[in-house]
Every structure is written in C-alpha cells, then in structure tokens.
C-alpha cells in the first residue's frame, strides 16, 4: 500500500523554550522564515503524503490557523498588489492535501500521541514526523522521501537513525541491527555502558497499522509514559523493520543550541538572504576580533 498519511505529534508543552512557548506552540517557532511544523509538512508532502494528521492539545490553535485559509490576509495582500506574498500564503498547502486534527487529552508520551491518531490512520501504513527534528538535504531528496523509497523496496517498516556519540545514548532510542540493517533490538534511552550500539532513532518513522495493537497493550515505560520505542520492540518480534541512515543534516530543534544552529545554517543556504547573511556574520566576527 502507498504511504499517503502522516502523523505529526504536536501536543507537547515546549517547556525548554519558555517564555517563547508560553502562548505559542513550539512547533510554530521559526527557522529563518518558516515555522518548524511547516518544514516537516513540506517534507511529508514531497514524499507523497496527502493526509496530514496533527495530534494536538490545548493552546495549539495556531497550528490549525497556519494551515487554514486566512481570507482577511489574502484580501489585504491582493488589494495591495503584493502578488509574491499572496502566493506564499496560498501555497502553504498545495491542492489535494488535507489536514485533520485530533486531541491528545493527557500528556502520556509519544506512543500515546501516535495511538490517538488510530481512528484517522485506519488500517494503512503511515509515517510519523517529529517537527523538533528538522532534517535538511538541499541537494537531494528529503529524509521521508528516502524512507518511502526504502519502504517500497524493502516491503517493510522503516525507522530513521543516525550515529551519535556513545555518551549521548541516554537521550535517544537506540537500535541494534543485523547485517541487512533489520532491527534486532531497540532500547529507550539506555546508559552508555548498556547501549547496544550508537545508532539513535531520529524523528522519522514509517510504520504498519499493527503498531496500534502494541500501543494499546504495552505498560507504561520510561517516565511513566506510553513509549513508541516499547511498542516497536514488540513489533519487531513479528515483523521486519529496518533502520535507515538517511542522507541529510539533522538539527535537534527541541534543544536551544540545535535550534540556533538550524537558523544559522539554513540562513546561509537561503537563496535571497544567504550571501548578505554570511557577509554580516563575517563582519561581526571581524569586529569582535578587533575589540
């Protein structure tokens, strides 16, 4: 079956970015000129996704508004003959792409957030994208497009991974793989001395609907939450899943430093602002040297 549905868990509070996220969702924080969630959505659409499923919570209305029409704004831009800006606003979502929203009423973890999407996903394979992980690959296909190609070729679920320093394994789900890259084991946030490898799970998944059965039946795991990692650990006992080391650069935008680096690197790559931005940065560094 084709991958036409993607789930975006966006119910988190974003406390690392307070006070910026006190009244605005962390997924609406901007990198250069687009919110984080838009980067994830564009990646999904480029991979062939048609149905976008957002798992939200209270105070997340800004996400819904961002992907909805704004008649007043469009009318204003049209009256002022600001055609380029009008096209930008109108093309945030291309025609044929649909949005659906479901509430995660309690903060019970990523696994629970994915489970909340079950009624909208149905009995189909689907993608999961975490907006905190911004993955840039300006010279090639996006991470999810690469994974979809692997899904069709391998005929099984796909989880994005990247190598991390051994000291950092306690911040990730870590996988142990066989020679063919199929996942033999997956552990949530193991201490370095207990980590089965340094292959860390990144916020991109292609899963089969059988994952929902495991999410419904697993006990709470780390942090008293329903962990997606724990459900995957059960799923690999009956299904083949592969770990895929995608091409591209991942920025952890759930972390302040990662968020700043994403802005810095993508600003340098911007076709309009890039050269001016680099010149400003060089001038600023030179000024600091001479102080």
Tab-separated table of C-alpha atoms in Angstrom:
chain	number	residue	atom	x	y	z
A	1	UNK	CA	0.000	0.000	0.000
A	2	UNK	CA	1.095	3.576	-0.646
A	3	UNK	CA	2.157	5.911	2.151
A	4	UNK	CA	-0.414	8.707	1.936
A	5	UNK	CA	-0.917	9.537	5.639
A	6	UNK	CA	1.456	11.191	8.076
A	7	UNK	CA	1.046	11.782	11.794
A	8	UNK	CA	2.537	14.869	13.436
A	9	UNK	CA	2.597	14.663	17.268
A	10	UNK	CA	2.438	18.338	18.261
A	11	UNK	CA	0.841	18.200	21.705
A	12	UNK	CA	3.974	18.874	23.781
A	13	UNK	CA	4.321	21.934	26.003
A	14	UNK	CA	7.749	23.016	24.734
A	15	UNK	CA	8.962	23.983	28.205
A	16	UNK	CA	12.608	24.172	27.080
A	17	UNK	CA	11.737	27.304	25.116
A	18	UNK	CA	9.801	29.206	27.755
A	19	UNK	CA	8.822	32.017	27.786
A	20	UNK	CA	8.615	31.942	23.960
A	21	UNK	CA	6.270	28.935	24.105
A	22	UNK	CA	4.030	30.236	26.890
A	23	UNK	CA	1.318	31.282	24.427
A	24	UNK	CA	2.661	29.934	21.127
A	25	UNK	CA	3.324	26.279	20.192
A	26	UNK	CA	6.991	25.318	19.960
A	27	UNK	CA	6.225	23.890	16.512
A	28	UNK	CA	5.477	27.447	15.377
A	29	UNK	CA	8.956	28.710	16.263
A	30	UNK	CA	10.502	29.941	13.036
A	31	UNK	CA	13.702	28.836	11.365
A	32	UNK	CA	14.576	31.727	9.033
A	33	UNK	CA	11.052	32.455	7.740
A	34	UNK	CA	9.045	29.259	8.246
A	35	UNK	CA	7.768	27.542	11.392
A	36	UNK	CA	9.237	24.167	12.307
A	37	UNK	CA	5.988	22.356	11.585
A	38	UNK	CA	5.944	23.668	8.018
A	39	UNK	CA	9.361	22.155	7.298
A	40	UNK	CA	8.046	18.765	8.464
A	41	UNK	CA	4.838	19.126	6.459
A	42	UNK	CA	6.727	20.091	3.300
A	43	UNK	CA	8.968	17.053	3.734
A	44	UNK	CA	5.911	14.808	4.052
A	45	UNK	CA	4.183	16.288	1.004
A	46	UNK	CA	7.356	15.879	-1.063
A	47	UNK	CA	7.265	12.182	-0.108
A	48	UNK	CA	3.744	11.773	-1.500
A	49	UNK	CA	1.677	12.269	1.653
A	50	UNK	CA	-1.847	13.606	1.043
A	51	UNK	CA	-3.428	13.378	4.508
A	52	UNK	CA	-1.790	15.297	7.368
A	53	UNK	CA	-2.895	14.204	10.847
A	54	UNK	CA	-1.964	16.539	13.697
A	55	UNK	CA	-2.169	15.219	17.260
A	56	UNK	CA	-2.683	18.417	19.216
A	57	UNK	CA	-3.567	19.671	22.675
A	58	UNK	CA	-4.988	22.810	24.216
A	59	UNK	CA	-3.300	26.096	23.150
A	60	UNK	CA	-2.264	24.621	19.764
A	61	UNK	CA	-4.807	26.557	17.716
A	62	UNK	CA	-2.019	28.488	15.970
A	63	UNK	CA	-1.016	25.326	14.096
A	64	UNK	CA	-4.540	24.857	12.767
A	65	UNK	CA	-4.712	28.535	11.781
A	66	UNK	CA	-1.370	28.346	9.981
A	67	UNK	CA	-2.574	25.621	7.621
A	68	UNK	CA	-6.048	27.108	7.175
A	69	UNK	CA	-7.091	29.891	4.797
A	70	UNK	CA	-6.899	33.456	6.053
A	71	UNK	CA	-9.363	35.343	3.893
A	72	UNK	CA	-8.678	38.725	5.505
A	73	UNK	CA	-4.915	38.447	4.988
A	74	UNK	CA	-5.281	37.212	1.398
A	75	UNK	CA	-7.716	40.024	0.577
A	76	UNK	CA	-5.355	42.590	2.086
A	77	UNK	CA	-2.369	41.303	0.093
A	78	UNK	CA	-4.427	41.196	-3.086
A	79	UNK	CA	-5.631	44.766	-2.661
A	80	UNK	CA	-2.061	45.955	-2.129
A	81	UNK	CA	-0.858	44.050	-5.213
A	82	UNK	CA	1.596	42.011	-3.145
A	83	UNK	CA	1.418	39.035	-5.510
A	84	UNK	CA	4.518	37.195	-4.341
A	85	UNK	CA	3.447	37.238	-0.693
A	86	UNK	CA	-0.072	36.247	-1.698
A	87	UNK	CA	1.270	33.162	-3.489
A	88	UNK	CA	3.398	32.266	-0.465
A	89	UNK	CA	0.337	32.358	1.791
A	90	UNK	CA	-1.910	30.474	-0.627
A	91	UNK	CA	0.644	27.743	-1.308
A	92	UNK	CA	1.467	26.750	2.256
A	93	UNK	CA	-0.604	23.662	1.447
A	94	UNK	CA	-0.923	22.547	-2.181
A	95	UNK	CA	-4.263	21.444	-3.578
A	96	UNK	CA	-5.209	17.872	-2.823
A	97	UNK	CA	-3.575	17.845	0.614
A	98	UNK	CA	-5.920	17.504	3.602
A	99	UNK	CA	-5.490	18.348	7.289
A	100	UNK	CA	-7.144	16.558	10.211
A	101	UNK	CA	-6.757	17.241	13.923
A	102	UNK	CA	-7.208	15.019	16.966
A	103	UNK	CA	-6.632	15.928	20.615
A	104	UNK	CA	-4.250	14.158	22.964
A	105	UNK	CA	-6.096	14.952	26.167
A	106	UNK	CA	-3.324	13.791	28.506
A	107	UNK	CA	0.451	14.037	28.143
A	108	UNK	CA	1.079	10.295	28.156
A	109	UNK	CA	4.012	10.117	25.789
A	110	UNK	CA	4.871	9.799	22.109
A	111	UNK	CA	3.397	6.325	21.858
A	112	UNK	CA	0.092	7.568	23.224
A	113	UNK	CA	0.136	10.500	20.793
A	114	UNK	CA	0.560	8.116	17.855
A	115	UNK	CA	-2.219	5.913	19.247
A	116	UNK	CA	-4.552	8.931	19.304
A	117	UNK	CA	-4.252	9.022	15.503
A	118	UNK	CA	-5.517	5.452	15.052
A	119	UNK	CA	-9.110	6.379	14.059
A	120	UNK	CA	-7.779	8.651	11.307
A	121	UNK	CA	-4.997	6.360	10.092
A	122	UNK	CA	-7.147	3.250	9.876
A	123	UNK	CA	-5.673	0.016	8.537
A	124	UNK	CA	-2.905	1.583	6.441
A	125	UNK	CA	0.861	2.041	6.717
A	126	UNK	CA	1.708	5.593	7.743
A	127	UNK	CA	4.538	7.981	8.508
A	128	UNK	CA	5.306	9.764	11.767
A	129	UNK	CA	7.297	13.006	11.721
A	130	UNK	CA	8.524	14.904	14.763
A	131	UNK	CA	8.825	18.605	13.946
A	132	UNK	CA	11.591	19.030	16.543
A	133	UNK	CA	13.887	17.156	14.169
A	134	UNK	CA	14.478	19.439	11.203
A	135	UNK	CA	16.296	17.461	8.506
A	136	UNK	CA	17.858	19.415	5.656
A	137	UNK	CA	19.114	17.862	2.434
A	138	UNK	CA	19.264	20.749	-0.068
A	139	UNK	CA	20.973	18.726	-2.813
A	140	UNK	CA	18.767	15.631	-2.701
A	141	UNK	CA	15.503	14.046	-1.576
A	142	UNK	CA	14.136	14.745	1.877
A	143	UNK	CA	14.561	12.149	4.607
A	144	UNK	CA	10.985	10.880	4.367
A	145	UNK	CA	11.174	10.560	0.568
A	146	UNK	CA	14.274	8.413	1.013
A	147	UNK	CA	12.468	6.292	3.596
A	148	UNK	CA	9.377	5.841	1.423
A	149	UNK	CA	11.620	4.555	-1.378
A	150	UNK	CA	13.112	2.083	1.097
A	151	UNK	CA	9.641	1.041	2.262
A	152	UNK	CA	8.620	0.158	-1.287
A	153	UNK	CA	11.922	-1.601	-1.976
A	154	UNK	CA	12.236	-3.489	1.330
A	155	UNK	CA	8.477	-4.021	1.780
A	156	UNK	CA	8.644	-3.323	5.496
A	157	UNK	CA	8.590	-0.522	8.031
A	158	UNK	CA	11.460	1.964	8.179
A	159	UNK	CA	12.932	3.939	11.075
A	160	UNK	CA	15.404	6.784	10.548
A	161	UNK	CA	18.654	6.520	12.503
A	162	UNK	CA	21.947	8.334	12.840
A	163	UNK	CA	25.105	7.613	14.797
A	164	UNK	CA	25.570	9.632	17.975
A	165	UNK	CA	28.448	9.848	20.460
A	166	UNK	CA	28.279	6.958	22.928
A	167	UNK	CA	27.955	9.386	25.832
A	168	UNK	CA	24.666	10.647	24.338
A	169	UNK	CA	22.803	7.326	24.041
A	170	UNK	CA	20.785	8.150	27.153
A	171	UNK	CA	18.920	10.800	25.161
A	172	UNK	CA	17.659	8.511	22.381
A	173	UNK	CA	16.063	5.262	21.445
A	174	UNK	CA	18.977	3.061	20.372
A	175	UNK	CA	18.782	0.158	17.920
A	176	UNK	CA	20.843	-2.958	17.365
A	177	UNK	CA	20.769	-4.098	13.759
A	178	UNK	CA	21.600	-7.229	11.818
A	179	UNK	CA	23.847	-7.255	8.755
A	180	UNK	CA	20.899	-6.424	6.470
A	181	UNK	CA	20.025	-3.381	8.655
A	182	UNK	CA	16.890	-5.058	10.021
A	183	UNK	CA	16.315	-4.146	13.657
A	184	UNK	CA	17.169	-6.871	16.139
A	185	UNK	CA	16.566	-4.818	19.293
A	186	UNK	CA	15.546	-1.319	20.325
A	187	UNK	CA	16.027	0.256	23.755
A	188	UNK	CA	14.717	3.562	25.081
A	189	UNK	CA	17.411	5.906	26.424
A	190	UNK	CA	19.982	3.345	27.592
A	191	UNK	CA	23.012	4.355	29.626
A	192	UNK	CA	26.182	4.339	27.501
A	193	UNK	CA	27.501	1.168	29.121
A	194	UNK	CA	24.239	-0.654	28.318
A	195	UNK	CA	23.581	0.740	24.834
A	196	UNK	CA	23.517	-1.987	22.151
A	197	UNK	CA	25.013	0.430	19.583
A	198	UNK	CA	25.306	4.138	18.826
A	199	UNK	CA	22.546	4.076	16.181
A	200	UNK	CA	19.990	6.553	17.504
A	201	UNK	CA	16.392	6.778	16.379
A	202	UNK	CA	15.560	10.143	14.788
A	203	UNK	CA	12.046	11.592	14.498
A	204	UNK	CA	11.000	9.889	11.245
A	205	UNK	CA	9.132	6.575	11.103
A	206	UNK	CA	7.194	4.525	8.583
A	207	UNK	CA	5.044	2.042	10.485
A	208	UNK	CA	2.381	-0.538	9.737
A	209	UNK	CA	-1.022	-0.366	11.471
A	210	UNK	CA	-0.088	-3.352	13.652
A	211	UNK	CA	1.810	-0.878	15.832
A	212	UNK	CA	-1.525	0.264	17.263
A	213	UNK	CA	-2.225	-3.151	18.793
A	214	UNK	CA	1.048	-2.989	20.685
A	215	UNK	CA	0.481	0.612	21.760
A	216	UNK	CA	-2.874	-0.406	23.192
A	217	UNK	CA	-1.381	-3.248	25.221
A	218	UNK	CA	2.048	-2.205	26.435
A	219	UNK	CA	2.503	-0.997	30.017
A	220	UNK	CA	3.812	2.475	30.693
A	221	UNK	CA	7.575	2.754	30.263
A	222	UNK	CA	10.232	5.394	30.908
A	223	UNK	CA	8.842	8.492	32.611
A	224	UNK	CA	5.520	6.750	33.249
A	225	UNK	CA	4.592	7.279	29.590
A	226	UNK	CA	3.491	5.038	26.739
A	227	UNK	CA	6.690	4.771	24.740
A	228	UNK	CA	6.656	4.268	20.980
A	229	UNK	CA	10.024	2.547	21.373
A	230	UNK	CA	8.480	-0.142	23.595
A	231	UNK	CA	5.754	-0.836	21.025
A	232	UNK	CA	8.353	-1.098	18.265
A	233	UNK	CA	10.316	-3.566	20.432
A	234	UNK	CA	7.253	-5.819	20.396
A	235	UNK	CA	6.513	-5.240	16.715
A	236	UNK	CA	9.956	-6.426	15.575
A	237	UNK	CA	9.242	-9.844	17.080
A	238	UNK	CA	6.664	-10.459	14.348
A	239	UNK	CA	7.622	-8.004	11.593
A	240	UNK	CA	10.782	-6.910	9.862
A	241	UNK	CA	11.716	-3.256	10.322
A	242	UNK	CA	14.864	-1.672	9.001
A	243	UNK	CA	16.999	1.116	10.412
A	244	UNK	CA	17.766	3.643	7.697
A	245	UNK	CA	20.718	6.094	7.935
A	246	UNK	CA	19.208	8.904	5.866
A	247	UNK	CA	21.162	11.440	3.836
A	248	UNK	CA	20.936	14.966	5.186
A	249	UNK	CA	21.723	17.041	8.243
A	250	UNK	CA	19.501	16.788	11.289
A	251	UNK	CA	19.057	19.732	13.642
A	252	UNK	CA	17.621	18.988	17.068
A	253	UNK	CA	15.297	21.972	17.330
A	254	UNK	CA	13.912	20.729	20.624
A	255	UNK	CA	17.202	21.998	22.030
A	256	UNK	CA	18.082	25.703	22.078
A	257	UNK	CA	21.546	25.242	20.620
A	258	UNK	CA	20.241	22.949	17.880
A	259	UNK	CA	17.527	25.471	17.079
A	260	UNK	CA	20.065	28.301	16.806
A	261	UNK	CA	22.311	26.164	14.580
A	262	UNK	CA	19.367	25.382	12.297
A	263	UNK	CA	18.686	29.094	11.886
A	264	UNK	CA	22.358	29.801	11.253
A	265	UNK	CA	22.906	27.042	8.689
A	266	UNK	CA	19.617	27.492	6.811
A	267	UNK	CA	20.105	31.258	6.735
A	268	UNK	CA	23.452	30.671	4.995
A	269	UNK	CA	21.694	28.476	2.420
A	270	UNK	CA	18.862	30.927	1.757
A	271	UNK	CA	18.904	31.938	-1.949
A	272	UNK	CA	17.918	35.535	-1.186
A	273	UNK	CA	19.425	36.288	2.217
A	274	UNK	CA	22.310	33.820	2.296
A	275	UNK	CA	25.139	35.896	0.868
A	276	UNK	CA	24.190	39.012	2.828
A	277	UNK	CA	23.859	36.961	6.000
A	278	UNK	CA	27.321	35.436	5.573
A	279	UNK	CA	28.819	38.871	4.976
A	280	UNK	CA	27.158	40.226	8.124
A	281	UNK	CA	28.413	37.300	10.204
A	282	UNK	CA	31.973	37.712	8.900
A	283	UNK	CA	31.872	41.434	9.594
A	284	UNK	CA	30.601	40.827	13.108
A	285	UNK	CA	33.327	38.249	13.820
A	286	UNK	CA	35.985	40.584	12.483
A	287	UNK	CA	34.661	43.366	14.683
A	288	UNK	CA	34.836	41.095	17.724
A	289	UNK	CA	38.447	40.208	16.937
A	290	UNK	CA	39.438	43.857	16.880
A	291	UNK	CA	37.877	44.744	20.199
